[in-house]
Coordinates of C-alpha atoms and ligand atoms in Angstrom, one line a residue:
M411 CA 158.4 136.3 132.2
G412 CA 157.1 139.0 134.4
L413 CA 155.3 140.7 131.4
V414 CA 153.6 137.4 130.4
K415 CA 152.5 136.7 134.0
F416 CA 151.1 140.3 134.0
A417 CA 149.3 139.7 131.0
T418 CA 147.9 136.6 132.0
T419 CA 146.6 138.1 135.3
I420 CA 144.9 141.0 133.4
F421 CA 143.3 138.4 131.1
T422 CA 142.2 136.3 133.9
V423 CA 140.7 139.4 135.6
I424 CA 138.8 140.5 132.4
T425 CA 137.5 137.0 132.0
L426 CA 136.3 137.0 135.5
L427 CA 134.6 140.3 135.0
G428 CA 133.1 139.2 131.9
S429 CA 131.5 136.1 133.6
L430 CA 130.1 138.3 136.4
A431 CA 128.1 140.1 134.0
P432 CA 124.6 138.4 133.9
S433 CA 124.4 136.2 130.7
Q434 CA 120.9 137.0 129.6
I435 CA 118.8 134.0 128.6
E436 CA 116.2 134.9 125.8
A437 CA 112.7 133.9 126.9
T438 CA 110.4 132.8 124.3
F439 CA 107.2 131.1 125.3
K440 CA 105.5 128.4 123.1
C441 CA 102.2 129.8 121.9
S442 CA 100.7 127.3 119.3
T443 CA 97.3 128.9 118.0
T444 CA 98.2 131.5 115.6
N445 CA 96.4 134.8 116.3
A446 CA 95.0 133.8 119.6
T447 CA 94.9 136.6 122.2
C448 CA 94.6 136.5 126.0
H449 CA 95.8 138.0 129.2
S450 CA 99.2 137.3 130.7
L451 CA 101.3 138.1 133.4
V452 CA 105.0 139.0 133.8
D453 CA 107.2 139.9 136.7
Y454 CA 108.9 143.3 136.9
K455 CA 111.5 144.1 139.5
N456 CA 113.4 147.3 140.1
P457 CA 116.7 147.2 142.0
K458 CA 116.2 150.7 143.4
G459 CA 112.5 150.3 144.4
T460 CA 109.8 152.2 142.5
T461 CA 106.0 152.9 142.7
L462 CA 103.1 151.2 141.2
R463 CA 102.3 154.2 139.2
Y464 CA 105.9 154.1 137.5
I465 CA 105.2 150.4 136.7
Q466 CA 101.7 151.3 135.3
T467 CA 103.2 154.1 133.0
L468 CA 106.2 151.9 131.8
F469 CA 104.2 149.1 130.8
N470 CA 101.3 151.1 129.5
V471 CA 98.7 149.3 131.8
K472 CA 95.4 151.3 131.3
H473 CA 94.0 151.1 134.9
L474 CA 95.9 150.9 138.2
Q475 CA 93.3 148.2 139.4
D476 CA 94.5 146.0 136.8
I477 CA 97.9 145.8 138.6
L478 CA 96.2 145.8 142.0
G479 CA 94.3 142.8 140.9
A480 CA 97.1 140.8 139.3
N481 CA 99.0 141.3 142.8
N482 CA 95.9 140.7 145.0
L483 CA 96.6 144.1 146.6
P484 CA 93.8 145.9 148.3
T485 CA 91.4 147.6 145.9
N486 CA 92.0 151.1 147.6
T487 CA 95.8 151.0 147.3
I488 CA 97.1 154.2 145.6
G489 CA 99.4 154.8 142.7
N490 CA 102.3 156.1 144.8
Y491 CA 102.4 152.7 146.8
S492 CA 106.0 152.0 147.1
V493 CA 107.4 148.8 145.8
G494 CA 110.7 147.7 147.5
P495 CA 114.0 147.2 145.9
N496 CA 113.8 143.8 143.7
E497 CA 110.2 143.2 145.0
A498 CA 108.4 141.3 142.2
I499 CA 105.3 142.9 140.8
K500 CA 103.1 141.1 138.4
V501 CA 102.2 143.2 135.4
P502 CA 99.0 142.1 133.2
F503 CA 99.2 142.6 129.6
P504 CA 97.5 141.2 126.4
C505 CA 99.3 138.5 124.8
K506 CA 99.1 137.4 121.0
C507 CA 100.4 134.1 119.6
N508 CA 102.2 134.3 116.2
N509 CA 104.4 131.7 114.5
G510 CA 104.7 129.5 117.5
T511 CA 105.5 132.3 119.9
G512 CA 103.7 134.4 122.1
L513 CA 104.4 138.2 122.4
S514 CA 102.9 141.1 124.1
N515 CA 100.4 142.5 121.6
H516 CA 102.1 145.6 120.5
V517 CA 102.4 147.0 124.2
P518 CA 104.3 148.3 126.1
V519 CA 105.6 151.2 123.8
Y520 CA 108.6 152.9 124.9
T521 CA 109.7 156.2 123.9
I522 CA 113.5 156.5 123.5
K523 CA 115.1 159.1 125.7
A524 CA 118.2 160.9 124.8
G525 CA 121.3 158.8 126.0
D526 CA 119.4 155.5 125.9
G527 CA 121.0 152.3 124.3
L528 CA 119.1 149.4 123.3
Y529 CA 120.9 147.1 125.7
D530 CA 120.1 149.3 128.7
I531 CA 116.5 149.5 127.7
A532 CA 116.2 145.7 127.5
T533 CA 118.3 144.9 130.7
T534 CA 117.8 147.9 132.8
T535 CA 114.7 149.7 132.0
F536 CA 112.6 146.4 131.4
A537 CA 114.6 144.2 133.8
G538 CA 115.9 141.7 131.4
L539 CA 112.5 140.6 130.4
V540 CA 113.6 140.9 126.8
T541 CA 116.9 141.0 125.1
F542 CA 118.1 143.9 122.8
P543 CA 118.1 141.6 119.7
Q544 CA 114.5 141.0 120.3
I545 CA 113.5 144.5 120.5
Q546 CA 115.6 145.1 117.4
E547 CA 114.0 142.5 115.4
V548 CA 110.2 143.3 116.1
N549 CA 110.8 147.0 115.6
N550 CA 113.1 146.5 112.4
V551 CA 116.0 148.4 113.8
T552 CA 118.9 147.7 111.5
D553 CA 121.8 149.1 113.5
A554 CA 121.4 148.8 117.5
N555 CA 123.8 151.8 117.8
K556 CA 121.4 154.0 115.8
I557 CA 118.4 154.7 117.8
T558 CA 116.7 158.1 117.8
A559 CA 115.5 159.9 120.9
G560 CA 111.7 160.4 120.5
D561 CA 111.2 157.3 118.5
K562 CA 108.9 154.5 119.9
L563 CA 109.8 151.0 120.3
W564 CA 107.5 148.1 121.0
I565 CA 108.8 146.0 123.8
P566 CA 108.0 142.4 123.0
L567 CA 107.2 140.6 126.4
P568 CA 107.2 136.8 126.6
C569 CA 103.8 135.1 126.9
S570 CA 101.4 132.3 125.8
C571 CA 97.7 131.6 125.3
D572 CA 98.1 127.8 125.3
E573 CA 96.2 125.5 127.5
V574 CA 98.3 123.3 129.7
G575 CA 97.3 119.8 130.3
G576 CA 93.9 120.5 128.9
E577 CA 93.3 123.3 131.6
S578 CA 92.9 126.9 131.0
V579 CA 95.8 128.7 132.7
V580 CA 97.2 132.3 132.7
H581 CA 100.8 132.1 131.7
Y582 CA 103.0 134.0 134.1
G583 CA 106.6 135.0 133.2
H584 CA 108.3 134.6 136.5
I585 CA 111.8 136.0 137.1
V586 CA 113.8 133.4 138.8
E587 CA 115.5 134.4 142.0
S588 CA 118.9 133.3 143.0
G589 CA 118.6 130.1 145.2
N590 CA 115.3 129.1 143.6
S591 CA 114.8 125.6 142.5
V592 CA 112.3 124.5 139.7
E593 CA 110.7 122.4 142.2
G594 CA 110.5 125.2 144.6
I595 CA 108.8 127.3 142.0
A596 CA 106.6 124.7 141.0
N597 CA 105.2 124.2 144.6
K598 CA 104.8 127.7 145.1
Y599 CA 102.5 128.3 142.2
G600 CA 100.6 125.1 142.3
T601 CA 102.1 123.1 139.4
T602 CA 104.9 120.4 139.2
Q603 CA 108.6 120.2 138.3
Q604 CA 107.9 118.1 135.3
L605 CA 105.4 120.4 133.8
L606 CA 107.6 123.5 134.3
L607 CA 110.5 121.7 132.7
S608 CA 108.7 120.5 129.7
L609 CA 106.9 123.9 129.2
N610 CA 110.1 125.7 129.3
G611 CA 112.2 123.2 127.3
I612 CA 114.6 122.7 130.1
S613 CA 116.3 119.3 130.4
D614 CA 118.4 119.9 133.5
P615 CA 116.6 121.5 136.5
K616 CA 120.1 122.5 137.8
S617 CA 120.6 124.7 134.8
L618 CA 118.2 127.2 136.2
Q619 CA 119.6 130.7 136.4
A620 CA 118.7 133.7 138.5
G621 CA 117.2 136.4 136.3
Q622 CA 115.7 133.5 133.8
V623 CA 112.2 134.3 132.9
L624 CA 110.3 131.0 133.4
D625 CA 107.0 130.3 132.0
V626 CA 104.9 129.4 135.0
P627 CA 101.1 128.3 134.3
L628 CA 98.8 129.6 136.9
K629 CA 95.6 127.7 137.3
A630 CA 92.7 129.8 136.0
C631 CA 89.1 129.7 137.6
S632 CA 86.4 128.1 135.7
S633 CA 83.5 130.5 134.7
N634 CA 80.2 130.6 132.8
V635 CA 81.4 133.5 130.4
R636 CA 79.7 133.0 127.1
N637 CA 81.8 132.6 124.1
D638 CA 80.4 135.6 122.4
S639 CA 81.1 137.9 125.4
L640 CA 83.6 140.8 124.8
D641 CA 85.9 139.4 127.6
F642 CA 85.9 135.7 126.5
P643 CA 87.8 133.7 127.5
L644 CA 88.0 135.4 130.9
L645 CA 91.0 133.9 132.3
V646 CA 91.5 134.9 135.9
A647 CA 94.5 133.2 137.6
N648 CA 94.4 131.7 141.1
A649 CA 94.9 134.4 143.8
T650 CA 94.1 137.3 141.6
Y651 CA 91.2 139.4 140.7
I652 CA 90.1 141.6 137.9
Y653 CA 87.5 144.1 136.8
T654 CA 85.6 143.4 133.8
A655 CA 82.5 144.5 131.9
N656 CA 83.8 148.1 131.7
N657 CA 84.5 147.9 135.5
C658 CA 81.1 147.1 136.3
V659 CA 81.9 143.6 137.5
K660 CA 84.7 142.6 139.9
C661 CA 85.7 138.8 139.5
K662 CA 88.2 136.9 141.8
C663 CA 89.7 133.5 141.7
D664 CA 90.5 131.7 144.7
S665 CA 91.3 128.0 144.9
S666 CA 89.7 127.8 148.3
N667 CA 86.3 128.3 146.5
N668 CA 86.6 125.3 144.2
S669 CA 88.3 127.2 141.5
I670 CA 85.0 128.6 140.5
L671 CA 85.2 132.4 139.5
Q672 CA 83.5 134.5 142.1
C673 CA 82.0 137.6 140.7
E674 CA 79.9 140.6 141.9
P675 CA 78.6 143.8 140.9
S676 CA 81.2 146.7 141.5
S677 CA 80.7 150.5 141.9
Q678 CA 84.4 151.0 142.9
F679 CA 85.2 152.7 139.6
K680 CA 83.4 154.7 137.2
P681 CA 82.3 152.4 134.2
T682 CA 84.7 152.9 131.3
K683 CA 82.3 152.8 128.3
W684 CA 78.9 153.3 130.0
S685 CA 77.6 156.3 132.0
I686 CA 76.0 153.9 134.6
C687 CA 76.3 150.1 134.9
P688 CA 73.7 148.1 133.0
S689 CA 71.7 145.6 135.1
T690 CA 73.6 142.8 136.9
Q691 CA 70.7 140.8 138.2
C692 CA 69.4 137.4 137.3
S693 CA 66.0 138.4 138.7
S694 CA 64.7 141.0 141.1
N695 CA 66.9 141.1 144.1
L696 CA 69.0 138.4 142.8
F697 CA 72.4 140.0 141.7
I698 CA 75.6 138.5 140.3
G699 CA 77.3 136.4 143.3
N700 CA 74.1 136.0 145.3
I701 CA 73.4 132.3 146.3
T702 CA 69.8 131.2 146.2
S703 CA 69.9 127.7 147.5
M704 CA 72.7 125.6 149.2
D705 CA 72.8 122.3 150.6
S706 CA 75.6 120.0 151.7
C707 CA 77.0 119.7 148.3
N708 CA 75.1 121.8 145.8
S709 CA 74.4 125.5 145.7
T710 CA 72.5 127.5 142.9
A711 CA 74.1 131.2 142.3
C712 CA 73.5 134.0 140.0
D713 CA 76.8 133.9 137.8
Y714 CA 78.3 136.5 135.7
A715 CA 77.9 135.3 132.1
G716 CA 79.7 137.9 130.1
Y717 CA 78.9 141.4 128.4
T718 CA 78.3 143.0 125.2
S719 CA 78.5 146.7 124.1
K720 CA 75.0 147.1 125.5
N721 CA 74.4 144.8 128.3
I722 CA 75.7 142.4 131.0
S723 CA 74.5 138.6 130.8
T724 CA 73.9 136.6 133.9
V725 CA 72.9 132.9 134.5
L726 CA 71.5 130.8 137.2
A727 CA 73.8 128.0 137.7
N728 CA 74.3 124.9 140.1
H729 CA 77.8 124.4 141.5
S730 CA 78.9 121.3 143.1
T731 CA 81.1 122.0 146.0
C732 CA 81.4 118.5 147.3
A733 CA 84.9 118.0 146.0
A734 CA 86.2 120.9 147.9
V735 CA 84.4 119.9 151.1
A736 CA 86.1 116.4 151.0
P737 CA 89.0 116.1 153.4
S738 CA 92.2 116.5 151.3
G739 CA 94.8 114.3 152.7
S740 CA 97.5 115.1 150.0
E741 CA 100.3 117.6 151.0
P742 CA 100.4 120.6 148.7
G743 CA 103.2 120.0 146.2
S744 CA 104.0 116.5 147.4
G745 CA 105.5 115.6 144.0
A746 CA 103.7 114.4 140.8
S747 CA 100.3 113.6 142.0
S748 CA 99.3 117.4 142.2
S749 CA 99.5 118.0 138.5
S750 CA 97.5 115.0 137.4
T751 CA 94.9 115.7 140.0
L752 CA 94.4 119.1 138.9
Q753 CA 90.6 118.6 139.2
V754 CA 88.3 118.9 136.4
W755 CA 85.4 120.4 138.2
V756 CA 82.3 118.8 137.3
W757 CA 79.4 121.2 136.7
S758 CA 75.9 120.2 137.3
K759 CA 73.7 121.0 134.6
L760 CA 73.2 124.7 134.0
F761 CA 69.9 126.3 134.5
I762 CA 68.2 127.1 131.3
L763 CA 67.4 130.5 132.2
I764 CA 69.8 133.0 130.7
H765 CA 68.7 136.4 131.6
F766 CA 70.0 139.2 129.2
I767 CA 69.0 142.3 130.8
L768 CA 69.0 145.3 128.6
F769 CA 69.1 148.6 130.4
S770 CA 68.7 151.9 129.1
V771 CA 71.8 152.5 127.1
Y772 CA 74.0 155.5 127.4
L773 CA 76.7 154.7 125.1
F774 CA 79.6 157.3 125.4
Ligands
NAG881 C1 96.3 135.8 111.5 O1 95.9 137.2 111.3 C2 96.3 137.9 110.3 C3 96.0 139.4 110.3 O2 94.6 139.5 110.6 C4 95.8 137.0 108.9 O3 96.3 137.7 107.9 C5 96.3 135.7 109.0 O4 95.6 134.9 108.0 C6 95.8 135.0 110.4 N1 96.3 133.9 110.6 C7 95.6 132.7 110.9 C8 96.4 131.4 110.9 O5 94.3 132.8 111.3
NAG882 C1 100.8 159.5 148.1 O1 100.1 160.4 147.6 C2 99.1 161.2 148.6 C3 98.2 162.1 147.8 O2 98.0 161.8 146.5 C4 99.9 161.7 149.6 O3 99.0 162.3 150.7 C5 100.8 160.7 150.3 O4 101.5 161.4 151.2 C6 101.6 160.0 149.2 N1 102.5 159.0 149.9 C7 103.6 158.8 149.7 C8 104.4 157.6 150.3 O5 104.4 159.5 148.8
NAG883 C1 108.6 131.3 112.0 O1 109.4 130.5 112.8 C2 110.4 129.8 112.2 C3 111.2 129.2 113.3 O2 110.5 128.7 114.4 C4 111.2 130.6 111.4 O3 112.2 129.9 110.7 C5 110.4 131.5 110.5 O4 111.2 132.4 109.6 C6 109.3 132.3 111.2 N1 108.5 132.8 110.2 C7 108.1 134.2 110.3 C8 107.2 134.6 109.3 O5 108.6 134.8 111.1
NAG884 C1 113.1 147.2 107.7 O1 114.0 148.2 107.5 C2 114.6 148.2 106.2 C3 115.6 149.3 106.1 O2 115.2 150.5 106.8 C4 113.6 148.3 105.0 O3 114.2 148.2 103.8 C5 112.6 147.1 105.2 O4 111.7 147.3 104.3 C6 112.0 147.1 106.6 N1 111.2 146.0 106.9 C7 110.1 145.9 107.5 C8 109.4 144.8 107.4 O5 109.5 147.0 107.7
NAG885 C1 96.4 129.3 144.7 O1 97.0 130.4 145.3 C2 97.3 130.1 146.7 C3 97.9 131.3 147.2 O2 98.9 131.8 146.4 C4 98.3 128.9 146.8 O3 98.4 128.7 148.2 C5 97.5 127.7 146.1 O4 98.3 126.6 146.2 C6 97.2 127.9 144.7 N1 96.5 126.8 144.3 C7 96.4 126.4 143.0 C8 95.6 125.3 142.7 O5 97.2 126.8 142.1
NAG886 C1 79.6 129.1 121.5 O1 78.9 128.5 122.4 C2 77.6 127.9 121.9 C3 76.9 127.1 123.0 O2 77.0 127.8 124.1 C4 78.0 126.8 120.8 O3 77.0 126.3 120.1 C5 78.9 127.5 119.9 O4 79.5 126.6 118.8 C6 80.0 128.2 120.4 N1 80.8 129.0 119.3 C7 82.2 128.9 119.4 C8 83.0 129.8 118.2 O5 82.9 128.1 120.0
NAG887 C1 84.9 132.0 148.9 O1 86.0 131.6 149.9 C2 86.0 132.5 150.9 C3 87.2 132.3 151.7 O2 87.5 131.0 151.7 C4 84.8 132.6 151.6 O3 84.7 133.6 152.6 C5 83.7 133.1 150.7 O4 82.4 132.8 151.4 C6 83.6 132.0 149.6 N1 82.6 132.4 148.6 C7 81.7 131.7 148.1 C8 80.6 132.3 147.2 O5 81.6 130.5 148.4
NAG888 C1 73.4 140.0 146.8 O1 74.4 140.7 146.0 C2 74.4 142.1 146.2 C3 75.5 142.7 145.4 O2 76.7 142.2 145.4 C4 74.8 142.3 147.8 O3 74.8 143.7 148.1 C5 73.7 141.5 148.5 O4 74.1 141.6 150.0 C6 73.7 140.1 148.1 N1 72.6 139.4 148.9 C7 72.7 138.3 149.5 C8 71.4 137.8 150.2 O5 73.8 137.7 149.6
NAG889 C1 73.9 117.6 143.8 O1 73.3 117.6 142.6 C2 73.5 116.5 141.8 C3 73.0 116.6 140.4 O2 72.9 117.9 140.1 C4 72.8 115.4 142.4 O3 73.0 114.1 141.8 C5 73.3 115.2 143.8 O4 72.5 114.1 144.5 C6 73.1 116.6 144.6 N1 73.7 116.4 146.0 C7 72.9 116.6 147.2 C8 73.6 116.5 148.4 O5 71.9 117.3 147.1
NAG890 C1 69.9 122.8 140.6 O1 69.8 122.7 142.0 C2 68.5 122.8 142.6 C3 68.3 122.7 144.1 O2 69.6 122.7 144.5 C4 67.6 121.7 142.0 O3 66.3 121.7 142.5 C5 67.7 121.8 140.5 O4 67.0 120.6 139.8 C6 69.0 121.8 139.9 N1 69.1 122.1 138.5 C7 69.8 121.3 137.6 C8 69.8 121.8 136.4 O5 70.5 120.3 138.0
NAG891 C1 72.4 142.4 124.5 O1 73.2 143.0 123.6 C2 73.3 142.0 122.5 C3 74.4 142.7 121.7 O2 74.3 144.0 121.6 C4 72.0 141.8 121.8 O3 72.2 140.9 120.9 C5 71.1 141.3 122.9 O4 69.7 141.2 122.2 C6 71.0 142.2 124.1 N1 70.1 141.5 125.0 C7 68.8 141.9 125.3 C8 68.0 141.3 126.2 O5 68.4 142.8 124.6

């Protein structure tokens, strides 16, 4: 009898320990247009705390400023900026749709170190953003126990390029924290519970688990970027900024500005493919971001319209700001109304004048 009881106790303890280990939910985001590419964001948390430079290196992010912009951190933040234990940092990366699913487009690439196991790479190094079978599959690793130090692994992060409700969005892989509700997350990121549930294929909001990676669509600002621009579609999520046109233009998205992308010339960083930035003017003394006229409802501004290998395009455009000025009585996140009212900003007709300004080109 004693032995049976002992065995039962041991069994119970083992079962309990087993249930304490986080059960990983595999995140796959729907991405319907095969071969579509776009920018996405994913949370990264380190239980011991880390630095932005570590995150930049781990995820192969080209420029530190890309991480700063994704997190709305001041532009002069340095790489050794310390990130607290379990503090979520949004990591920007390129996404590509394939066969109904979005995956980071062959980045990040992780070099296996001596003693690494696939499970730890997935759950610890990459904070559970992927599962080890996912890494195994995309890298054609037949035996998970046989990986070789020095070999490189593509870590397939979940993402999507789909529009949501007919709107351009940036898909953000949000790591659920314990105690979070779907409704709370929806309110925080300007969306609705129903939309999050359907997008993530969740039927019961109570089934949400800490550590789960949720597809959260962040509203992207509207812009005048041409469809033949190298950065088209320039999707900048609400409450983030980016540098584009080889670092020559900084654009930020702020829902307080009627969700119209606000761009300006930038000399903060050395241009990446040009020795100097080409012209960022609509006309003499009228630069990207300058407003020429403004009345109660309408303003005319010199807008960023994209770039090519040689030049930066601008356009004079009228913006209607009436909707933003109108007093808004609705509480933020007060239920279903906020998603259906995600406004479609009506643009006044565009000015015909599109100024392509070609400057002396010093490629490379
Ligand atoms: C996607 O791209 C691949 C490689 O370029 C190509 O072979 C394939 O036909 C494309 N599929 C679609 C649906 O465009
Ligand atoms: C960050 O780096 C700068 C120099 O690059 C150094 O002066 C500063 O002390 C460092 N800060 C921390 C917190 O390590
Ligand atoms: C595409 O996805 C379906 C299931 O969603 C799967 O059955 C099929 O094998 C996949 N095709 C490829 C080429 O991966
Ligand atoms: C995956 O690896 C196996 C064995 O190493 C090989 O036979 C197979 O062709 C590989 N498949 C791909 C798609 O690389
Ligand atoms: C934009 O982000 C701000 C700050 O995070 C938030 O307060 C606001 O609700 C968001 N607006 C939309 C439309 O998502
Ligand atoms: C690009 O935009 C122009 C008008 O601005 C339009 O005529 C053209 O069809 C668009 N091309 C694509 C591929 O969407
Ligand atoms: C955008 O909004 C900010 C803060 O609300 C304001 O300071 C700025 O002037 C606005 N920019 C434009 C171009 O309206
Ligand atoms: C026009 O834009 C330039 C560059 O951003 C800025 O330096 C200048 O102050 C702006 N002028 C006006 C009148 O807003
Ligand atoms: C703003 O522009 C629209 C058309 O572009 C016009 O119908 C409207 O009257 C203008 N509003 C004001 C206050 O000028
Ligand atoms: C843009 O706005 C200006 C004044 O605000 C107006 O004179 C002009 O007609 C507008 N252009 C278009 C295309 O609506
Ligand atoms: C800007 O660059 C594009 C592509 O290189 C070229 O087609 C266009 O003519 C240029 N614009 C001007 C004004 O030269």
